[in-house]
mmCIF file of C-alpha atoms in Angstrom:
data_model
loop_
_atom_site.group_PDB
_atom_site.id
_atom_site.type_symbol
_atom_site.label_atom_id
_atom_site.label_comp_id
_atom_site.label_asym_id
_atom_site.label_seq_id
_atom_site.Cartn_x
_atom_site.Cartn_y
_atom_site.Cartn_z
ATOM 1 C CA MET S 1 -0.019 -0.021 0.000
ATOM 2 C CA SER S 2 1.156 3.637 -0.633
ATOM 3 C CA ILE S 3 0.740 6.727 1.556
ATOM 4 C CA GLU S 4 -2.587 8.574 0.971
ATOM 5 C CA ALA S 5 -2.512 12.491 0.968
ATOM 6 C CA THR S 6 -5.947 14.037 0.199
ATOM 7 C CA GLN S 7 -7.386 17.473 0.486
ATOM 8 C CA PHE S 8 -9.257 17.919 3.836
ATOM 9 C CA THR S 9 -12.001 20.241 5.137
ATOM 10 C CA SER S 10 -14.509 19.894 7.942
ATOM 11 C CA ALA S 11 -17.013 18.923 5.335
ATOM 12 C CA SER S 12 -14.903 15.735 4.759
ATOM 13 C CA LEU S 13 -15.971 14.484 8.235
ATOM 14 C CA PRO S 14 -18.837 12.175 9.332
ATOM 15 C CA GLU S 15 -21.737 14.096 10.568
ATOM 16 C CA ALA S 16 -20.982 13.607 14.467
ATOM 17 C CA GLU S 17 -17.345 14.716 14.052
ATOM 18 C CA ARG S 18 -18.300 17.593 11.774
ATOM 19 C CA ARG S 19 -20.764 18.958 14.401
ATOM 20 C CA GLU S 20 -18.097 18.619 17.081
ATOM 21 C CA ALA S 21 -15.555 20.337 14.957
ATOM 22 C CA GLY S 22 -17.965 23.326 14.477
ATOM 23 C CA ARG S 23 -18.565 23.574 18.286
ATOM 24 C CA ILE S 24 -14.883 23.443 19.054
ATOM 25 C CA ALA S 25 -14.169 26.076 16.181
ATOM 26 C CA GLN S 26 -16.782 28.457 17.567
ATOM 27 C CA GLY S 27 -15.504 27.930 21.131
ATOM 28 C CA ILE S 28 -11.990 28.770 20.014
ATOM 29 C CA THR S 29 -13.212 31.783 18.059
ATOM 30 C CA ALA S 30 -15.332 33.082 21.058
ATOM 31 C CA ALA S 31 -12.487 32.583 23.479
ATOM 32 C CA VAL S 32 -9.894 34.421 21.130
ATOM 33 C CA VAL S 33 -12.327 37.302 20.358
ATOM 34 C CA LYS S 34 -12.907 37.807 24.055
ATOM 35 C CA GLY S 35 -9.183 37.666 24.784
ATOM 36 C CA LEU S 36 -8.420 40.181 21.891
ATOM 37 C CA LEU S 37 -11.134 42.600 22.906
ATOM 38 C CA HIS S 38 -9.994 42.304 26.561
ATOM 39 C CA ARG S 39 -6.385 43.304 25.598
ATOM 40 C CA ALA S 40 -7.683 46.167 23.557
ATOM 41 C CA ASP S 41 -10.098 47.459 26.271
ATOM 42 C CA PRO S 42 -9.672 45.620 29.591
ATOM 43 C CA LYS S 43 -12.292 47.771 31.408
ATOM 44 C CA ALA S 44 -15.045 47.068 28.870
ATOM 45 C CA PHE S 45 -14.322 43.304 28.497
ATOM 46 C CA ALA S 46 -13.722 41.833 31.869
ATOM 47 C CA ILE S 47 -11.806 38.526 32.327
ATOM 48 C CA SER S 48 -12.355 36.067 35.133
ATOM 49 C CA ALA S 49 -9.446 36.003 37.669
ATOM 50 C CA ASP S 50 -9.635 32.143 37.740
ATOM 51 C CA VAL S 51 -6.574 31.051 35.695
ATOM 52 C CA ASP S 52 -8.398 27.768 34.713
ATOM 53 C CA THR S 53 -11.220 29.488 32.716
ATOM 54 C CA LEU S 54 -11.225 29.398 29.008
ATOM 55 C CA GLU S 55 -11.316 33.038 28.513
ATOM 56 C CA ASN S 56 -8.355 33.574 30.970
ATOM 57 C CA GLN S 57 -6.408 30.969 28.909
ATOM 58 C CA ALA S 58 -7.284 33.006 25.830
ATOM 59 C CA ALA S 59 -6.217 36.245 27.387
ATOM 60 C CA ALA S 60 -2.866 34.515 28.169
ATOM 61 C CA ALA S 61 -2.515 33.368 24.567
ATOM 62 C CA VAL S 62 -3.280 36.759 23.249
ATOM 63 C CA ARG S 63 -0.788 38.466 25.494
ATOM 64 C CA SER S 64 2.005 36.618 23.641
ATOM 65 C CA ILE S 65 1.163 38.591 20.395
ATOM 66 C CA ASP S 66 4.016 41.135 20.050
ATOM 67 C CA ALA S 67 3.188 44.784 20.665
ATOM 68 C CA GLN S 68 3.770 45.834 17.013
ATOM 69 C CA THR S 69 1.449 43.267 15.631
ATOM 70 C CA PHE S 70 -1.207 43.973 18.196
ATOM 71 C CA GLU S 71 -1.127 47.754 17.583
ATOM 72 C CA HIS S 72 -1.728 47.034 13.826
ATOM 73 C CA MET S 73 -4.643 44.896 14.940
ATOM 74 C CA ARG S 74 -6.100 47.504 17.336
ATOM 75 C CA PRO S 75 -8.143 49.493 14.920
ATOM 76 C CA LYS S 76 -9.911 46.584 13.468
ATOM 77 C CA LEU S 77 -10.643 45.276 17.040
ATOM 78 C CA GLN S 78 -12.187 48.641 17.949
ATOM 79 C CA GLN S 79 -14.372 48.433 14.876
ATOM 80 C CA LEU S 80 -15.343 44.912 15.889
ATOM 81 C CA ALA S 81 -16.280 46.010 19.447
ATOM 82 C CA ALA S 82 -18.780 48.455 17.976
ATOM 83 C CA ASP S 83 -20.252 45.840 15.581
ATOM 84 C CA THR S 84 -22.556 43.958 17.946
ATOM 85 C CA ALA S 85 -23.985 41.774 15.147
ATOM 86 C CA LYS S 86 -20.625 40.695 13.902
ATOM 87 C CA VAL S 87 -19.480 39.897 17.508
ATOM 88 C CA GLN S 88 -22.464 37.762 18.169
ATOM 89 C CA LYS S 89 -21.974 35.954 14.818
ATOM 90 C CA LEU S 90 -18.389 35.173 15.546
ATOM 91 C CA THR S 91 -18.926 34.168 19.243
ATOM 92 C CA GLY S 92 -22.346 33.051 19.536
ATOM 93 C CA VAL S 93 -22.600 35.480 22.498
ATOM 94 C CA ALA S 94 -24.324 38.816 22.718
ATOM 95 C CA VAL S 95 -21.958 41.729 23.530
ATOM 96 C CA PRO S 96 -23.454 42.687 26.977
ATOM 97 C CA GLU S 97 -22.878 38.991 28.023
ATOM 98 C CA LEU S 98 -19.419 38.818 26.370
ATOM 99 C CA LYS S 99 -18.374 41.819 28.429
ATOM 100 C CA LYS S 100 -18.905 39.924 31.669
ATOM 101 C CA SER S 101 -16.146 37.878 33.242
ATOM 102 C CA ASN S 102 -16.333 34.088 32.553
ATOM 103 C CA ALA S 103 -18.740 34.636 29.593
ATOM 104 C CA ILE S 104 -17.077 31.867 27.593
ATOM 105 C CA ILE S 105 -17.886 28.395 28.773
ATOM 106 C CA PHE S 106 -17.138 25.416 26.712
ATOM 107 C CA LYS S 107 -17.354 21.711 27.462
ATOM 108 C CA PRO S 108 -15.935 19.385 24.856
ATOM 109 C CA ALA S 109 -17.830 16.308 23.964
ATOM 110 C CA ALA S 110 -16.278 12.826 23.933
ATOM 111 C CA LEU S 111 -16.594 11.231 20.550
ATOM 112 C CA PRO S 112 -15.695 7.684 19.460
ATOM 113 C CA GLN S 113 -11.874 7.559 18.386
ATOM 114 C CA GLY S 114 -12.410 5.327 15.336
ATOM 115 C CA ALA S 115 -10.491 2.230 14.572
ATOM 116 C CA VAL S 116 -7.620 1.409 17.109
ATOM 117 C CA PRO S 117 -4.307 1.272 15.232
ATOM 118 C CA ARG S 118 -2.922 -2.204 14.741
ATOM 119 C CA SER S 119 -0.171 -2.544 17.283
ATOM 120 C CA GLY S 120 2.855 -4.492 16.854
ATOM 121 C CA SER S 121 5.825 -5.730 18.870
ATOM 122 C CA ALA S 122 8.421 -5.018 16.125
ATOM 123 C CA PRO S 123 10.586 -1.819 16.775
ATOM 124 C CA GLN S 124 9.709 1.096 14.666
ATOM 125 C CA LYS S 125 12.194 1.956 11.983
ATOM 126 C CA TYR S 126 11.428 5.631 11.892
ATOM 127 C CA ARG S 127 10.852 8.340 14.519
ATOM 128 C CA ARG S 128 8.931 11.037 12.551
ATOM 129 C CA LEU S 129 7.260 12.277 9.387
ATOM 130 C CA ASP S 130 8.700 15.433 7.963
ATOM 131 C CA LEU S 131 6.933 17.670 5.381
ATOM 132 C CA ASN S 132 9.359 19.699 3.175
ATOM 133 C CA LEU S 133 7.965 22.616 1.099
ATOM 134 C CA ARG S 134 9.124 22.221 -2.575
ATOM 135 C CA LYS S 135 7.424 24.886 -4.550
ATOM 136 C CA LEU S 136 4.683 27.542 -5.018
ATOM 137 C CA HIS S 137 3.466 28.054 -8.517
ATOM 138 C CA CYS S 138 1.115 30.879 -9.613
ATOM 139 C CA VAL S 139 -1.295 28.908 -11.831
ATOM 140 C CA ASP S 140 -3.867 31.700 -12.287
ATOM 141 C CA GLU S 141 -3.307 35.286 -11.099
ATOM 142 C CA THR S 142 -5.525 36.938 -8.432
ATOM 143 C CA ASN S 143 -7.728 39.826 -9.441
ATOM 144 C CA GLY S 144 -5.374 42.632 -10.367
ATOM 145 C CA GLY S 145 -2.435 40.304 -9.996
ATOM 146 C CA VAL S 146 0.501 38.942 -11.965
ATOM 147 C CA PHE S 147 -1.207 38.686 -15.413
ATOM 148 C CA SER S 148 -3.251 41.935 -15.152
ATOM 149 C CA PRO S 149 -2.930 44.766 -17.727
ATOM 150 C CA GLU S 150 -1.001 46.663 -15.093
ATOM 151 C CA ASP S 151 1.539 43.839 -14.705
ATOM 152 C CA GLY S 152 1.048 43.929 -10.919
ATOM 153 C CA THR S 153 2.555 41.517 -8.502
ATOM 154 C CA ASP S 154 1.379 39.049 -5.799
ATOM 155 C CA ASP S 155 3.485 38.987 -2.591
ATOM 156 C CA MET S 156 2.576 35.585 -0.960
ATOM 157 C CA VAL S 157 2.977 34.624 2.602
ATOM 158 C CA LEU S 158 2.509 31.096 3.973
ATOM 159 C CA GLY S 159 2.201 29.383 7.371
ATOM 160 C CA ALA S 160 0.829 26.078 8.628
ATOM 161 C CA ILE S 161 -0.633 24.085 11.434
ATOM 162 C CA ARG S 162 0.085 20.407 11.802
ATOM 163 C CA ILE S 163 -1.846 17.787 13.768
ATOM 164 C CA GLY S 164 -0.164 14.585 14.988
ATOM 165 C CA ALA S 165 -1.664 11.060 15.299
ATOM 166 C CA SER S 166 -2.639 11.548 18.837
ATOM 167 C CA GLY S 167 -4.221 14.985 18.258
ATOM 168 C CA ASN S 168 -1.237 16.996 19.362
ATOM 169 C CA VAL S 169 -1.015 20.321 17.539
ATOM 170 C CA ASP S 170 1.743 22.703 16.476
ATOM 171 C CA TYR S 171 2.393 25.425 14.018
ATOM 172 C CA THR S 172 5.089 26.386 11.510
ATOM 173 C CA LYS S 173 5.882 30.141 11.395
ATOM 174 C CA ALA S 174 4.717 31.985 8.345
ATOM 175 C CA ILE S 175 7.368 32.709 5.652
ATOM 176 C CA VAL S 176 7.456 35.193 2.828
ATOM 177 C CA ALA S 177 6.931 32.732 0.024
ATOM 178 C CA GLY S 178 7.974 35.135 -2.804
ATOM 179 C CA GLU S 179 6.858 37.865 -5.173
ATOM 180 C CA PHE S 180 5.027 36.735 -8.197
ATOM 181 C CA ALA S 181 4.833 38.631 -11.427
ATOM 182 C CA HIS S 182 4.019 38.114 -15.066
ATOM 183 C CA ASP S 183 7.655 37.047 -15.712
ATOM 184 C CA ASN S 184 8.048 35.197 -12.416
ATOM 185 C CA THR S 185 5.357 32.778 -11.695
ATOM 186 C CA TYR S 186 7.305 29.984 -9.808
ATOM 187 C CA ARG S 187 9.187 29.783 -6.522
ATOM 188 C CA ASN S 188 11.495 26.740 -5.912
ATOM 189 C CA PHE S 189 12.095 26.174 -2.204
ATOM 190 C CA GLY S 190 14.430 23.112 -2.665
ATOM 191 C CA GLU S 191 13.692 20.991 0.469
ATOM 192 C CA LEU S 192 12.352 23.581 3.013
ATOM 193 C CA PRO S 193 11.400 22.028 6.351
ATOM 194 C CA PHE S 194 7.739 22.900 7.084
ATOM 195 C CA GLY S 195 6.973 20.944 10.174
ATOM 196 C CA SER S 196 7.208 17.367 11.445
ATOM 197 C CA VAL S 197 5.069 14.875 13.379
ATOM 198 C CA SER S 198 6.150 12.267 15.778
ATOM 199 C CA LEU S 199 5.424 8.481 14.622
ATOM 200 C CA ARG S 200 5.604 7.479 18.360
ATOM 201 C CA THR S 201 2.715 9.158 20.049
ATOM 202 C CA THR S 202 0.338 6.325 19.099
ATOM 203 C CA PRO S 203 1.052 2.639 18.666
ATOM 204 C CA GLY S 204 1.019 0.750 15.417
ATOM 205 C CA TYR S 205 -0.648 1.550 12.074
ATOM 206 C CA PRO S 206 -2.578 3.087 10.358
ATOM 207 C CA LYS S 207 -1.875 6.675 11.477
ATOM 208 C CA THR S 208 -3.356 9.869 10.151
ATOM 209 C CA PHE S 209 -1.704 13.358 10.301
ATOM 210 C CA TYR S 210 -3.033 16.696 9.120
ATOM 211 C CA TRP S 211 -1.265 19.802 7.699
ATOM 212 C CA ILE S 212 -3.363 23.052 7.339
ATOM 213 C CA PHE S 213 -1.757 25.630 5.187
ATOM 214 C CA GLN S 214 -2.630 29.280 5.360
ATOM 215 C CA LEU S 215 -1.777 31.320 2.265
ATOM 216 C CA VAL S 216 -2.261 35.131 2.126
ATOM 217 C CA GLU S 217 -1.554 37.665 -0.563
ATOM 218 C CA SER S 218 0.166 40.515 1.223
ATOM 219 C CA ASP S 219 -0.932 44.070 0.325
ATOM 220 C CA SER S 220 1.368 45.647 2.920
ATOM 221 C CA ASP S 221 4.689 44.935 4.785
ATOM 222 C CA ASP S 222 5.364 41.252 4.095
ATOM 223 C CA ALA S 223 7.161 40.821 7.279
ATOM 224 C CA GLU S 224 4.391 42.191 9.453
ATOM 225 C CA VAL S 225 1.882 40.059 7.553
ATOM 226 C CA ALA S 226 3.962 36.991 8.253
ATOM 227 C CA ALA S 227 3.941 38.040 11.993
ATOM 228 C CA GLY S 228 0.304 38.444 12.065
ATOM 229 C CA ILE S 229 -0.341 35.089 10.428
ATOM 230 C CA THR S 230 2.110 33.302 12.862
ATOM 231 C CA SER S 231 0.320 35.035 15.733
ATOM 232 C CA ALA S 232 -3.108 33.844 14.586
ATOM 233 C CA LEU S 233 -1.772 30.126 14.113
ATOM 234 C CA ARG S 234 0.007 30.264 17.408
ATOM 235 C CA THR S 235 -3.202 31.443 19.252
ATOM 236 C CA VAL S 236 -5.341 28.788 17.598
ATOM 237 C CA VAL S 237 -2.836 26.023 18.607
ATOM 238 C CA THR S 238 -2.667 27.261 22.166
ATOM 239 C CA MET S 239 -6.538 27.269 22.508
ATOM 240 C CA VAL S 240 -6.996 23.853 20.859
ATOM 241 C CA ALA S 241 -4.687 22.191 23.398
ATOM 242 C CA GLY S 242 -7.139 23.094 26.180
ATOM 243 C CA MET S 243 -10.407 22.535 24.408
ATOM 244 C CA VAL S 244 -10.381 19.241 22.617
ATOM 245 C CA GLY S 245 -11.119 16.799 25.462
ATOM 246 C CA GLY S 246 -12.045 13.460 24.011
ATOM 247 C CA ALA S 247 -12.503 14.698 20.463
ATOM 248 C CA GLY S 248 -11.235 12.472 17.697
ATOM 249 C CA ILE S 249 -8.393 13.638 15.481
ATOM 250 C CA GLY S 250 -10.707 14.412 12.632
ATOM 251 C CA ALA S 251 -12.726 16.723 14.789
ATOM 252 C CA ILE S 252 -9.609 18.522 16.040
ATOM 253 C CA ALA S 253 -8.349 19.011 12.389
ATOM 254 C CA GLY S 254 -11.822 20.216 11.257
ATOM 255 C CA ALA S 255 -11.956 22.647 14.201
ATOM 256 C CA VAL S 256 -8.506 24.015 13.362
ATOM 257 C CA VAL S 257 -9.435 24.642 9.689
ATOM 258 C CA ASP S 258 -12.607 26.408 10.613
ATOM 259 C CA ALA S 259 -11.235 28.491 13.495
ATOM 260 C CA ILE S 260 -8.353 29.708 11.344
ATOM 261 C CA GLY S 261 -10.889 30.722 8.680
ATOM 262 C CA MET S 262 -12.978 32.628 11.356
ATOM 263 C CA ILE S 263 -10.284 34.553 13.151
ATOM 264 C CA ILE S 264 -7.420 35.161 10.584
ATOM 265 C CA GLY S 265 -9.102 38.441 9.278
ATOM 266 C CA LEU S 266 -8.810 39.800 12.857
ATOM 267 C CA PHE S 267 -5.022 39.589 12.624
ATOM 268 C CA ILE S 268 -4.300 40.864 9.180
ATOM 269 C CA ASP S 269 -5.890 43.127 6.648
ATOM 270 C CA ASP S 270 -4.654 41.334 3.506
ATOM 271 C CA ASP S 271 -6.316 38.996 1.002
ATOM 272 C CA VAL S 272 -6.737 35.656 2.721
ATOM 273 C CA PHE S 273 -7.102 32.365 1.000
ATOM 274 C CA SER S 274 -9.269 29.810 2.783
ATOM 275 C CA PRO S 275 -7.096 27.406 4.854
ATOM 276 C CA TYR S 276 -5.841 24.393 2.744
ATOM 277 C CA GLY S 277 -6.010 21.132 4.633
ATOM 278 C CA VAL S 278 -4.299 17.880 3.794
ATOM 279 C CA ALA S 279 -5.058 14.501 5.406
ATOM 280 C CA ILE S 280 -2.162 12.136 5.267
ATOM 281 C CA ARG S 281 -2.718 8.499 6.104
ATOM 282 C CA LEU S 282 0.232 6.165 6.656
ATOM 283 C CA ASN S 283 -0.782 2.565 6.600
ATOM 284 C CA SER S 284 2.816 1.281 7.476
ATOM 285 C CA GLU S 285 6.286 2.441 7.673
ATOM 286 C CA ASN S 286 6.958 1.003 4.281
ATOM 287 C CA ASP S 287 4.416 3.255 2.507
ATOM 288 C CA LEU S 288 7.191 5.703 1.374
ATOM 289 C CA GLY S 289 9.407 2.926 -0.080
ATOM 290 C CA SER S 290 12.788 1.628 1.138
ATOM 291 C CA ASP S 291 14.254 5.009 1.550
ATOM 292 C CA GLY S 292 11.295 6.594 3.318
ATOM 293 C CA VAL S 293 10.861 9.457 0.809
ATOM 294 C CA ARG S 294 7.769 10.098 -1.215
ATOM 295 C CA ASP S 295 7.681 11.731 -4.655
ATOM 296 C CA GLU S 296 6.220 15.270 -4.554
ATOM 297 C CA HIS S 297 2.530 15.897 -3.762
ATOM 298 C CA THR S 298 0.699 19.024 -5.107
ATOM 299 C CA GLY S 299 -2.474 20.835 -4.295
ATOM 300 C CA ASN S 300 -4.237 23.912 -5.594
ATOM 301 C CA ILE S 301 -5.131 26.831 -3.289
ATOM 302 C CA SER S 302 -7.687 29.153 -4.894
ATOM 303 C CA ALA S 303 -9.345 32.455 -3.949
ATOM 304 C CA HIS S 304 -9.830 35.968 -5.199
ATOM 305 C CA GLY S 305 -9.907 34.743 -8.777
ATOM 306 C CA GLY S 306 -6.481 33.108 -8.628
ATOM 307 C CA THR S 307 -4.966 29.682 -7.936
ATOM 308 C CA TYR S 308 -1.627 28.779 -6.451
ATOM 309 C CA ARG S 309 -0.173 25.162 -6.607
ATOM 310 C CA ILE S 310 1.794 24.125 -3.629
ATOM 311 C CA GLY S 311 4.234 21.224 -3.898
ATOM 312 C CA TYR S 312 5.666 19.320 -0.814
ATOM 313 C CA ARG S 313 7.574 16.126 -0.168
ATOM 314 C CA LEU S 314 7.033 13.651 2.708
ATOM 315 C CA ARG S 315 9.876 11.980 4.333
ATOM 316 C CA LEU S 316 10.255 9.472 7.126
ATOM 317 C CA VAL S 317 13.132 10.075 9.461
#
C-alpha cells in the first residue's frame, strides 16, 4: 500500500465529528475574540480571575502577540467591538454578556476515536514524518495580479498548523513565500522543512496526520503580515490544546481549519485564501518505499480569482 494524501475540510468528516468540529471552532473563536477585545479594552471586556477558565487562557494566549502586531490589529478590534451583530455571529454570545467575566464556557464532547491502530511488537524503523516545502506556483493570477494589464505583483506569505496522530497540535511560522509577477510565476524552495510529526505518540498503524496551510496575498509589509499570520496560528494552537477533550483527531483537524478561517481576518488586513488542509494516512512504515521518501505531492489553493499550486515532499526519518 502507498501513503494517502488528500485534501481535507471539515465537510470531509462524518456528521457527528463535523458537528463537534464546528462546536470546538466556535468555542476557540469566541475565546480568542474575548481575549483580543480584553487586551484592547480591559475595562470594557472583563476577564475572570480564575486562571483555569477558558477566557483567561485565551487572554494569556493573546498576551503573547508582540506589541507591534497587536497595535496593527487594534483599529480593527475597535471596529469589531462596535459591531454587535458581527461579534455575536463570531462568538455566539451577545456583546453585553461577552463583556462579563467568565462569559465563555465550553465543554468538549467525547466522541468515538475510530479504529484502534494495529499495534505490533517489532521496533519502529522511523521516528517522525517530515513535510518539506518544494514549490509554490502561480497557476492563475488573483484579481489585479500577476497577469493583469497593469503587470502587478502578488506577494505571497505562507504558514501552517500540523496535527499529529494523537491529536497533538503545533504550528510552523509563516514565511514570505515570494513575489510573483508576469515574468516570475514560480518559486522553488528546494527542500524547505515545514514541520514534522512524531510517529511514536500512538502505537501501530494506520496513522493519520493533518497539515493545514494558510496562504495570504500581502498588500502591505510582508514581514508584518507573516508576523500576523504566525500570531493567529499560534493562538489557535494554544487554544486547541485546552479544548479538545475526548474529540477524535478528525474533529480536531476540522476545528483548526474552521477556527483559522474565522479569526485570521482579525490579525491581518490582507487577501486571505481559505485554509488548505491535507489529510495524510500512513498505513505502514513501508508506505514511502525503502528510503522513506515520497515523490512530490501537489495541491491547488484558490481564492480571489487566482490559484496557487503548492508542492511538498513527505519523508520518514
